[in-house]
Coordinates of C-alpha atoms in Angstrom, one line a residue:
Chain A
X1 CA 0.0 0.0 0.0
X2 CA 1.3 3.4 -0.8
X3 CA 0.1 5.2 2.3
X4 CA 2.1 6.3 5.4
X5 CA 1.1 3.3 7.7
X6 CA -1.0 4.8 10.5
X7 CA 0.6 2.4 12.9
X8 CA 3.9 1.1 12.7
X9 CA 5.8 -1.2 14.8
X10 CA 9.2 -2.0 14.7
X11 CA 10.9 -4.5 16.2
X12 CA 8.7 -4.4 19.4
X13 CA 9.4 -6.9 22.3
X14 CA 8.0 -7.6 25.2
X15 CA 8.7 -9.3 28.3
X16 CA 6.3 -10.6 31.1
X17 CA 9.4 -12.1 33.5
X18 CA 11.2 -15.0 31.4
X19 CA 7.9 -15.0 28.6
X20 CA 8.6 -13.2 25.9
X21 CA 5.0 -12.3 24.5
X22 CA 6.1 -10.1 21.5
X23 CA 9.3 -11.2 19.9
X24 CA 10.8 -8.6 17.6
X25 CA 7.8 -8.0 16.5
X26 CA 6.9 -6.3 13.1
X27 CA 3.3 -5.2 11.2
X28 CA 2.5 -1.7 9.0
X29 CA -1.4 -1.1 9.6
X30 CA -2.6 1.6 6.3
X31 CA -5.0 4.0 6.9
X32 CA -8.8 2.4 7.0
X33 CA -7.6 -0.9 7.2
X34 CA -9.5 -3.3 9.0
X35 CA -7.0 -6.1 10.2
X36 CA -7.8 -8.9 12.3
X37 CA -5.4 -10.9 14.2
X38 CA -6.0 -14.4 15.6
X39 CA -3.9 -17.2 16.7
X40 CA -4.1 -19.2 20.2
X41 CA -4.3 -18.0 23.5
X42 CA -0.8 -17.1 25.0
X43 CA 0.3 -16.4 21.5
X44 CA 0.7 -12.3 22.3
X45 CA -2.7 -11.1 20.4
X46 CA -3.7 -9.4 23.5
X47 CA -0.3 -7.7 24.4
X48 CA 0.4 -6.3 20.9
X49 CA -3.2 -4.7 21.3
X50 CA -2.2 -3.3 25.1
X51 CA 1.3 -1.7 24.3
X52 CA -0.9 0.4 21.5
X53 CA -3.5 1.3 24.1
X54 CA -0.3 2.2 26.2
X55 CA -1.5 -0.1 29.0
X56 CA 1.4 -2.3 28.8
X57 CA 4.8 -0.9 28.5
X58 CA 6.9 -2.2 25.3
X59 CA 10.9 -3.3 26.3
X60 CA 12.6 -2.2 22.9
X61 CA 11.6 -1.8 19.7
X62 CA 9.0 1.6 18.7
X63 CA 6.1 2.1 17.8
X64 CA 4.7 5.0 15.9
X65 CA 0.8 6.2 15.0
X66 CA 0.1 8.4 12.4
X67 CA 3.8 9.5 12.0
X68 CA 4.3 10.1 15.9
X69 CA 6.7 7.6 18.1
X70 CA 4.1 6.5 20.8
X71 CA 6.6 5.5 23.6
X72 CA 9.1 8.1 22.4
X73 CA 9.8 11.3 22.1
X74 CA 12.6 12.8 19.6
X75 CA 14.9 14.8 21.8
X76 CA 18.1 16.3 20.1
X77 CA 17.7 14.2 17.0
X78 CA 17.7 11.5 19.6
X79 CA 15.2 9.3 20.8
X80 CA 14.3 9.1 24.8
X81 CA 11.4 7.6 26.4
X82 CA 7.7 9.2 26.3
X83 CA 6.5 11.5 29.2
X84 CA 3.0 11.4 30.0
X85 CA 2.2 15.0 28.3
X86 CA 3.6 13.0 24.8
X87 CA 2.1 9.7 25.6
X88 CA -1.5 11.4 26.5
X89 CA -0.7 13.1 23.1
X90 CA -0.2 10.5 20.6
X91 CA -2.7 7.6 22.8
X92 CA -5.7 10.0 21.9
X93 CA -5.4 8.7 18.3
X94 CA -5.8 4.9 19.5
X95 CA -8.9 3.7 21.3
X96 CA -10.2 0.3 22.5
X97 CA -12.6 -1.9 23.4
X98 CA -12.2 -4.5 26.4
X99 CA -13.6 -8.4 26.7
X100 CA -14.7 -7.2 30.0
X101 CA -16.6 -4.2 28.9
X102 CA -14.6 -2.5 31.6
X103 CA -17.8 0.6 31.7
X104 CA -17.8 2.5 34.6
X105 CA -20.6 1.2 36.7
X106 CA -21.6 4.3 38.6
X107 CA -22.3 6.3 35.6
X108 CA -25.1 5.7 33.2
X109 CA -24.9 4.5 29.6
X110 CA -25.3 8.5 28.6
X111 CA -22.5 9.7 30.7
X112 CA -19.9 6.5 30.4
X113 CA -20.0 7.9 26.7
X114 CA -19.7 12.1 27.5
X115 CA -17.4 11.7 30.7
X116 CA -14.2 11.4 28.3
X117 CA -15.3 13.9 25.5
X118 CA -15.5 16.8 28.5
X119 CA -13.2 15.8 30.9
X120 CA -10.3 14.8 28.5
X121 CA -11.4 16.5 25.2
X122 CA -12.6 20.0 26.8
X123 CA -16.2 19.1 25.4
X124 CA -18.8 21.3 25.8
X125 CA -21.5 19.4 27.8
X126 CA -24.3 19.7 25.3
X127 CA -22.1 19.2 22.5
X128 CA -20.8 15.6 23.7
X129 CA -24.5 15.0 24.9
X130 CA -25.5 15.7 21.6
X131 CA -22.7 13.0 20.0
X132 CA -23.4 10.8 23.0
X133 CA -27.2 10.6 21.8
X134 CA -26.0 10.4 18.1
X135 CA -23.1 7.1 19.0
X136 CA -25.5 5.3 21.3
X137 CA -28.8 5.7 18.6
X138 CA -26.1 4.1 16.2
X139 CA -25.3 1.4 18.2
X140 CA -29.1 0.7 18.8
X141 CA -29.4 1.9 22.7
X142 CA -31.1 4.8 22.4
X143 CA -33.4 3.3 25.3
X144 CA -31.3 2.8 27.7
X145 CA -29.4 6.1 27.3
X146 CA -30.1 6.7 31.7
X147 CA -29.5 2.9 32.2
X148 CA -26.4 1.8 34.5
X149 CA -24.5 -0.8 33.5
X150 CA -25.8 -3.6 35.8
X151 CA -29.2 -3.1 34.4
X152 CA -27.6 -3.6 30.9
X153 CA -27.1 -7.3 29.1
X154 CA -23.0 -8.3 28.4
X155 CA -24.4 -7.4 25.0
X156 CA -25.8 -4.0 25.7
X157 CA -22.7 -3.0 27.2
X158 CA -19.9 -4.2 24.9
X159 CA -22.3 -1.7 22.6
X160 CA -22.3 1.3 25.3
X161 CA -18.3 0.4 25.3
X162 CA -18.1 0.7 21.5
X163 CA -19.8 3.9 21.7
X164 CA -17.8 5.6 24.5
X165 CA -14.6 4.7 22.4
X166 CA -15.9 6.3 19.4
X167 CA -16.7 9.3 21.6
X168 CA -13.2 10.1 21.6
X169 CA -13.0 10.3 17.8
X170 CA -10.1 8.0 17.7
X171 CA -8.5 7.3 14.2
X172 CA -7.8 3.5 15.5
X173 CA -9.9 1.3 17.0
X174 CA -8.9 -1.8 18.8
X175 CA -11.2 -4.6 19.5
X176 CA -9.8 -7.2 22.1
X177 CA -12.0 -10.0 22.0
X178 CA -15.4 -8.2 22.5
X179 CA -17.6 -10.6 22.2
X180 CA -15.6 -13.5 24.5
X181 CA -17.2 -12.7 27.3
X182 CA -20.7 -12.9 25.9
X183 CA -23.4 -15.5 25.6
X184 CA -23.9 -17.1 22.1
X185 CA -27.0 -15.0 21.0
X186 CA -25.7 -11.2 22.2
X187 CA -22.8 -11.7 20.3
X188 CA -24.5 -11.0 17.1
X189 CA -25.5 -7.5 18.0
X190 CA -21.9 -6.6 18.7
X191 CA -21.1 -7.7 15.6
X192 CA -23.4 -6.4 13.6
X193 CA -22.4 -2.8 15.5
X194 CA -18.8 -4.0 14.0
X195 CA -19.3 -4.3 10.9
X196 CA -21.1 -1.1 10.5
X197 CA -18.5 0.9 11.8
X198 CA -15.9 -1.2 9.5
X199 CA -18.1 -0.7 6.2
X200 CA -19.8 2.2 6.5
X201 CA -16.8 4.9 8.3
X202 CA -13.5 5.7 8.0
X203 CA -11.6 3.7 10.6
X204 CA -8.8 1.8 11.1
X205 CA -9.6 -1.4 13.0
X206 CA -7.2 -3.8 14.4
X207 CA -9.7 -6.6 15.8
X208 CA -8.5 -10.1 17.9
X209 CA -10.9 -12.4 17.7
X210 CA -12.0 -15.8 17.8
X211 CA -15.0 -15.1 15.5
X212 CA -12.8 -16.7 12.5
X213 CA -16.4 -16.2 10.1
X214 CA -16.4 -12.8 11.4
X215 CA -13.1 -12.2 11.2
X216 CA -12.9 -13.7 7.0
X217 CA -16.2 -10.7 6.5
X218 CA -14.6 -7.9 7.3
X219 CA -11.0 -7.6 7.4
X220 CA -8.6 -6.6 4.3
X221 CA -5.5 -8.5 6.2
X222 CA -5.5 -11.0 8.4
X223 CA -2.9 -12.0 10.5
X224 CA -1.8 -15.4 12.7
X225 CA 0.5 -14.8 15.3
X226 CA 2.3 -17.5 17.5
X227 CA 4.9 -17.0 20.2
X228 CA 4.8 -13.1 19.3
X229 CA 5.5 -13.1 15.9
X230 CA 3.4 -13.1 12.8
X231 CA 3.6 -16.4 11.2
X232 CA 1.4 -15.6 8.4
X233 CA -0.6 -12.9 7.1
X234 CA -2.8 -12.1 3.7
X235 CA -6.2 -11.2 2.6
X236 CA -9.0 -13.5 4.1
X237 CA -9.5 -15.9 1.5
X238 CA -5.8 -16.8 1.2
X239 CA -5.1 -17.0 4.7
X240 CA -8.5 -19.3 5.2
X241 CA -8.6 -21.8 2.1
X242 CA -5.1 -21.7 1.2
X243 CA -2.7 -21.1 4.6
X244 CA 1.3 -21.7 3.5
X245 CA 2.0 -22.7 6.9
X246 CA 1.4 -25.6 8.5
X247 CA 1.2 -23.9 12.1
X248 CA -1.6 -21.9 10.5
X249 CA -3.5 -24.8 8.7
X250 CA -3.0 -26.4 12.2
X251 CA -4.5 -23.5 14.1
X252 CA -7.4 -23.8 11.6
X253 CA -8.2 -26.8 11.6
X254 CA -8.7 -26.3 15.2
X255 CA -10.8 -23.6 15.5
X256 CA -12.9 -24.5 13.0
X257 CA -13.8 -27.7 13.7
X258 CA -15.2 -27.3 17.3
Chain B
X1 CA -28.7 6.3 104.9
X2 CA -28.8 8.1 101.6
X3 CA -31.6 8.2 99.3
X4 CA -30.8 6.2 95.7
X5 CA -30.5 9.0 92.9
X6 CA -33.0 6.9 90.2
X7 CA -32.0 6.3 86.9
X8 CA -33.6 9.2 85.1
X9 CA -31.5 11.6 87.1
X10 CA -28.3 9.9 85.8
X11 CA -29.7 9.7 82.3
X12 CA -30.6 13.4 82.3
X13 CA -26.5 13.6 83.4
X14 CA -25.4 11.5 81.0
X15 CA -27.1 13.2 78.2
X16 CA -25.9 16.4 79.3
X17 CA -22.0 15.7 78.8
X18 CA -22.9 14.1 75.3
X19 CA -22.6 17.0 73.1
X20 CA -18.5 17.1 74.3
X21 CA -18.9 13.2 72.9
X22 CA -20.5 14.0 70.1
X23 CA -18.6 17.0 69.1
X24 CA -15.4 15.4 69.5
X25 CA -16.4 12.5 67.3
X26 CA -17.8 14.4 64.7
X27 CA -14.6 16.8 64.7
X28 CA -12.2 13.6 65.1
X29 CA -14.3 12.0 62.2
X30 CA -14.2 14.9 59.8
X31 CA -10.2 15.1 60.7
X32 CA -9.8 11.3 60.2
X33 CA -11.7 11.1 56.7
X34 CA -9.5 13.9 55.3
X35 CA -6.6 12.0 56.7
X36 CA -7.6 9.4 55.6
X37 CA -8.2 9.9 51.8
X38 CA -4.9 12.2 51.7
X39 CA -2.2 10.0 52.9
X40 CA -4.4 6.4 51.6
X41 CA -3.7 8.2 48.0
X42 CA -0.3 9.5 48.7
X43 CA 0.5 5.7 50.0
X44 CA 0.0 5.1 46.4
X45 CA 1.9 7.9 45.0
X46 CA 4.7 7.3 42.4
X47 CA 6.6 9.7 44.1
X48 CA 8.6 7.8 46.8
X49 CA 8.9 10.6 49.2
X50 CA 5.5 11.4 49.1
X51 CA 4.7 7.3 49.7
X52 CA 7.2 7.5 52.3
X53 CA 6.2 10.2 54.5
X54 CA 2.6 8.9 54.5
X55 CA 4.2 5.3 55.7
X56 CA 5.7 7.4 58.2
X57 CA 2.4 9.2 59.6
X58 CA 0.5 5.8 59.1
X59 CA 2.9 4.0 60.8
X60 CA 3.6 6.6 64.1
X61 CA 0.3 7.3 65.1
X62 CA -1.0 3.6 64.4
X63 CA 1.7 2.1 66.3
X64 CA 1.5 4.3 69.2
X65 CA -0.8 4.3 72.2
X66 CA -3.6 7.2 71.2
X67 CA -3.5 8.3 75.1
X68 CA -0.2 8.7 74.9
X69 CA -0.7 10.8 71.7
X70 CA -3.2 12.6 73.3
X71 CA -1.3 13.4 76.5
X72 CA 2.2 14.3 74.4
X73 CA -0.5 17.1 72.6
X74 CA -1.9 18.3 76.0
X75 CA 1.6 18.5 78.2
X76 CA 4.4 18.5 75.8
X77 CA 3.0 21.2 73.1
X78 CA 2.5 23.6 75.4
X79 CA 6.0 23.5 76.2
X80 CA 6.8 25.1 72.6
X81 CA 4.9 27.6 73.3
X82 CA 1.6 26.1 71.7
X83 CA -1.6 25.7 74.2
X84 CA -4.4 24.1 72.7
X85 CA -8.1 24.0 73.7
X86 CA -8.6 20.3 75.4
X87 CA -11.7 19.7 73.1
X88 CA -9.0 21.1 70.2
X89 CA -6.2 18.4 71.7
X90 CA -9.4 15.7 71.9
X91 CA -10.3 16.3 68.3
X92 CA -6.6 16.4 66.8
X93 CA -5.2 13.6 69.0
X94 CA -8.2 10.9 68.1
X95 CA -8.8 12.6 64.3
X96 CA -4.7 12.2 63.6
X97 CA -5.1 8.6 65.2
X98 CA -8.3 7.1 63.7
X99 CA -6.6 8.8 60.1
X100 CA -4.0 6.4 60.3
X101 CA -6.3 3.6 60.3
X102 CA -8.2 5.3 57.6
X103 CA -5.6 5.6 55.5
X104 CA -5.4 2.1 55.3
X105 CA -9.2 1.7 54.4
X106 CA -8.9 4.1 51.8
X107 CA -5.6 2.6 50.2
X108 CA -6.9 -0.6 50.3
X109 CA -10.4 -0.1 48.3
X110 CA -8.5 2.0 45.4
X111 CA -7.0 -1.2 44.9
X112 CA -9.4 -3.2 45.1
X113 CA -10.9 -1.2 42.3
X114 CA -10.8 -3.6 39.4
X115 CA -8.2 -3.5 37.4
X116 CA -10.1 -2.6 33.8
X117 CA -11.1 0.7 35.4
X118 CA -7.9 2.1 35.3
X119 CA -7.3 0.4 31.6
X120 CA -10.7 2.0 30.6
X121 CA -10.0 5.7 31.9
X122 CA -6.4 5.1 30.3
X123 CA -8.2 3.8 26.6
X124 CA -10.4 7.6 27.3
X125 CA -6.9 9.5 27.8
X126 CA -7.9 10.4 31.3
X127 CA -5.3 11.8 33.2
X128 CA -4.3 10.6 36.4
X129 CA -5.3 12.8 38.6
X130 CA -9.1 13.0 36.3
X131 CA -8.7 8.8 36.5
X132 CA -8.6 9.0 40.1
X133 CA -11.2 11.9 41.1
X134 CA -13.7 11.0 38.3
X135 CA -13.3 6.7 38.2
X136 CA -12.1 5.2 40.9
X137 CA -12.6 7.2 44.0
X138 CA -16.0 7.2 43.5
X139 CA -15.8 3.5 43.2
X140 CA -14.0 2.8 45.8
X141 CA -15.4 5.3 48.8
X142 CA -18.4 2.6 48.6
X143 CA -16.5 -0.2 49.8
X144 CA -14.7 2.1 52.1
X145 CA -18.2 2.8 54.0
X146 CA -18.2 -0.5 56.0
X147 CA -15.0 -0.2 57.8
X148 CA -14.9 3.3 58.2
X149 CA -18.7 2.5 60.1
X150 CA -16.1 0.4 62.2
X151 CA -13.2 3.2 61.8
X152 CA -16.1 5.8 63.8
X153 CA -17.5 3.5 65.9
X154 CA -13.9 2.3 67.4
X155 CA -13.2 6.8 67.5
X156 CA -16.5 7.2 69.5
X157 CA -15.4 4.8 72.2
X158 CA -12.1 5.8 72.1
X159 CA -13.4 9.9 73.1
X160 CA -13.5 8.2 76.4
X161 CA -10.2 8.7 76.8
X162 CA -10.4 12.5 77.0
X163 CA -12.2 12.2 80.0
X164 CA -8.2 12.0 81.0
X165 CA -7.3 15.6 80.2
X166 CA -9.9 17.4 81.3
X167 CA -12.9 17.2 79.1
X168 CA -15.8 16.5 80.7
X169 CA -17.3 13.9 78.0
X170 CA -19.7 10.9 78.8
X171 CA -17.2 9.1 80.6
X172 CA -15.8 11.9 82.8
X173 CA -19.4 12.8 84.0
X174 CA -20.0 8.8 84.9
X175 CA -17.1 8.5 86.6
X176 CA -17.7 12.0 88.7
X177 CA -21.2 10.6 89.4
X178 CA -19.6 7.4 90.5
X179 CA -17.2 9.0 93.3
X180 CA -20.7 11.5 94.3
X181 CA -23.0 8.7 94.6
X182 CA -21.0 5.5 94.2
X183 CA -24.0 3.8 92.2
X184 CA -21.9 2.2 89.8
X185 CA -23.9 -0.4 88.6
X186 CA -26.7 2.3 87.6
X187 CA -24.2 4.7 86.6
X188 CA -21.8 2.9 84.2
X189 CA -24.8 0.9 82.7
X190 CA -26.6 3.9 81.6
X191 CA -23.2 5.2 80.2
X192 CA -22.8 1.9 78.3
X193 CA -26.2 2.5 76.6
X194 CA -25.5 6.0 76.1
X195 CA -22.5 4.9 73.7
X196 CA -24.7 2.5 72.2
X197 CA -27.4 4.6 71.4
X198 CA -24.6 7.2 69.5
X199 CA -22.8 3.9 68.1
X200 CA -26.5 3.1 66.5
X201 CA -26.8 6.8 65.3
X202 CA -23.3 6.4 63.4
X203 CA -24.7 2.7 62.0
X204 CA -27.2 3.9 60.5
X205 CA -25.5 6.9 59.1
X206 CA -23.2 4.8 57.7
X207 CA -25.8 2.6 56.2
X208 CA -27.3 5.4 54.5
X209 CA -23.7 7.4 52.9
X210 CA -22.9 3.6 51.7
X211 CA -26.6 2.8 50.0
X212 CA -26.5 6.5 48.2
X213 CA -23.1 6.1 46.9
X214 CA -23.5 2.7 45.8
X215 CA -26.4 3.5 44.1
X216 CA -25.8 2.8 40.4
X217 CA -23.3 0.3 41.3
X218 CA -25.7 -2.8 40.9
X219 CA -26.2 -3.5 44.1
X220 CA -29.4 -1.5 44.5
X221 CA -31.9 -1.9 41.8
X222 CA -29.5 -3.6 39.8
X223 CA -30.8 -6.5 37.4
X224 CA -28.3 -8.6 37.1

């Protein structure tokens, strides 16, 4: 692709004790991509979504989004680690999506999506009320705009979580395994929220997921990791019907015959 | 042979010296919660001085005897040149003491606060100071209101020991009325009731600050 990738890492490795969960790792995401990664549990999927979200810290390697180092700062031509005014900075491009919803329970639906947008944007209360309404009518809760969380289905809250992402206008969008912690028939509305955003706006979407149908749909690039690398990656159909590896066949095979 | 002095008239006493109880406890307990929320959250500051001197408060006035503490600020202030009210030494002494404890409390419930709260309010871009104020403080002052009930409670009984320098609190009076009339079995039980009866009041309070904050939290009205 001839764009500037909007994230970029390079050579990124991380550590947790003797496990090495990213190993060197490499990938260029373009601009409105929708990638999805998948591979087994342990295999660093997670991870490579946390040191974006700056959760986790990375050990070497950088990592840039949309042409800015995210744990770095250029000093002197040189580069020296990110303070929190630069990592507050460049993080406000990226935003994500939890397994565990992760909402804040003693706010409603209404003000879990305006609470960032005026206390972290500078937001004009009706203005983020007035996008708050707009995100959560999208995501097909405008009912239960004054509902907590705990009167909310798994399902009604990975789509309040959606929306309070969005609020913050991010230019990527992580999705780490949303629909893992649902039952069997909410996870088709959180889907269905999903593909919206990835076919009819301008996102980039970087989605781990065990939703391997899902996962063929919508993504440009998809990409099998194991033991923090990228084994294999390609467009859908290649990657599904025709996988070079045999760890990827293997991974397959698994998933998709349960 | 004297005449028995009935109950009433000891109650009538009793209740008299409770406001010096009550406005210790309530002055302590005001004292001890700001403690308590200002050196819990510098316990958890990533500044290691800051985390040190609040080890260093928690750790002095927990580990010493709080009649001690309250005698050192009654005699030895004084002594550089700083004379303080009793009821001011009463308030200080027990609100620096029972703060200690709170401290505690309130370090222990922000991190008890689940961890995807802080990775949530770091996904929004929240600052740290907006993460704490705005996510999990209000969070975690709900699980703080059980043992701070206990935290009060344990400060109300402990005003007893002002009755030591001077104050004359619930305690003081009974014991006065004891040497006057030497009914100590009517005497000190109506003073053990008395306590109750304000330990009750401080219950129910408690009940109350933890079912408003917690409301919203699904675990009143909550559906699942």
């Amino acid at each position: 692709m001839s764009d500037e990738p909007i994230v970029q890492f390079q050579g990124v490795t991380k550590s947790f004790g003797d496990l090495v969960v990213l190993d060197s790792f490499d990938l260029d995401v373009a601009p409105n991509e929708h990638i999805s990664v998948i591979g087994p549990s342990g295999s660093g999927k997670s991870t490579l979504l946390r040191v974006l979200m700056t959760i986790e810290r990375i050990d070497s390697g950088t990592i840039k989004v949309d042409g800015d180092y995210l744990w770095h700062m250029e000093r002197e031509g040189r580069l020296v680690p990110a303070n929190e005014a630069h990592l507050r900075k460049v993080r406000g491009k990226v935003g994500m999506v939890f397994q565990q919803f992760n909402l804040f329970p003693h706010m409603s639906a209404l003000r879990n999506v305006t609470e960032a947008p005026i206390h972290v944007l500078g937001m004009a209360k009706e203005e983020a009320t007035e996008r708050a309404v707009e995100l959560l009518n999208m995501v097909g809760l405008s009912d239960k705009m004054e509902s907590f969380p705990a009167q909310l289905s798994g399902g009604q809250q990975q789509r309040v979580a959606i929306a309070r992402a969005l609020a913050m206008r991010p230019k990527v969008m992580m999705f780490d395994e949303v629909t893992s912690a649902l039952d069997p028939e909410l996870v088709g509305e959180v889907l269905g929220v999903m593909r919206t955003l990835a076919t009819e706006h301008a996102l980039t979407m970087i989605i781990v997921t065990h939703q391997m149908g899902f996962a063929r749909e919508i993504s440009d690039r998809i990409c099998f990791i194991e033991g923090g690398r990228i084994v294999e990656q390609g467009p859908p159909d290649r990657i599904f019907s025709a996988p070079e590896s045999e760890r990827t066949r293997a991974f397959l095979k698994a998933v998709l015959e349960v | 042979m004297r005449e028995d002095v009935s109950l009433l008239v000891f109650a009538r006493e009793l209740l008299l010296a409770a406001p010096v109880t009550i406005e210790i406890t309530l002055g302590a307990a005001v004292l001890a919660f700001a403690m308590s929320i200002l050196f819990g959250l510098a316990r958890l500051s990533r500044i290691w001085l800051v985390r040190a001197l609040a080890r260093i408060y928690v750790e002095f006035f927990r580990g010493s005897s709080a009649l001690v503490q309250l005698f050192w600020l009654f005699y030895v202030l004084p002594h550089f040149g700083i004379l303080l009210e009793p009821i001011t030494v009463g308030i200080v002494g027990l609100g620096l003491n029972a703060g200690a404890y709170g401290a505690e409390i309130v370090r222990g419930a922000v991190i008890a606060v689940d961890r995807g709260q802080y990775e949530a309010a770091t996904a929004l871009n929240f600052s740290r100071s907006r993460t704490m104020i705005r996510i999990i403080l209000p969070q975690a002052l709900v699980a703080m209101m059980p043992p701070f009930g206990n935290l009060f409670i344990e400060l109300l009984k402990g005003t007893a020991l002002v009755s030591l320098i001077t104050i004359t609190d619930i305690t003081f009076r009974a014991a006065q009325l004891n040497v006057f009339t030497l009914q100590s079995m009517e005497i000190f039980s109506v003073a053990i009731n008395v306590y109750l009866v304000l330990a009750l009041a401080i219950i129910f309070f408690m009940r109350s600050m933890e079912r408003r904050l917690g409301r919203g939290l699904g675990r009143v009205g909550g559906v699942s």
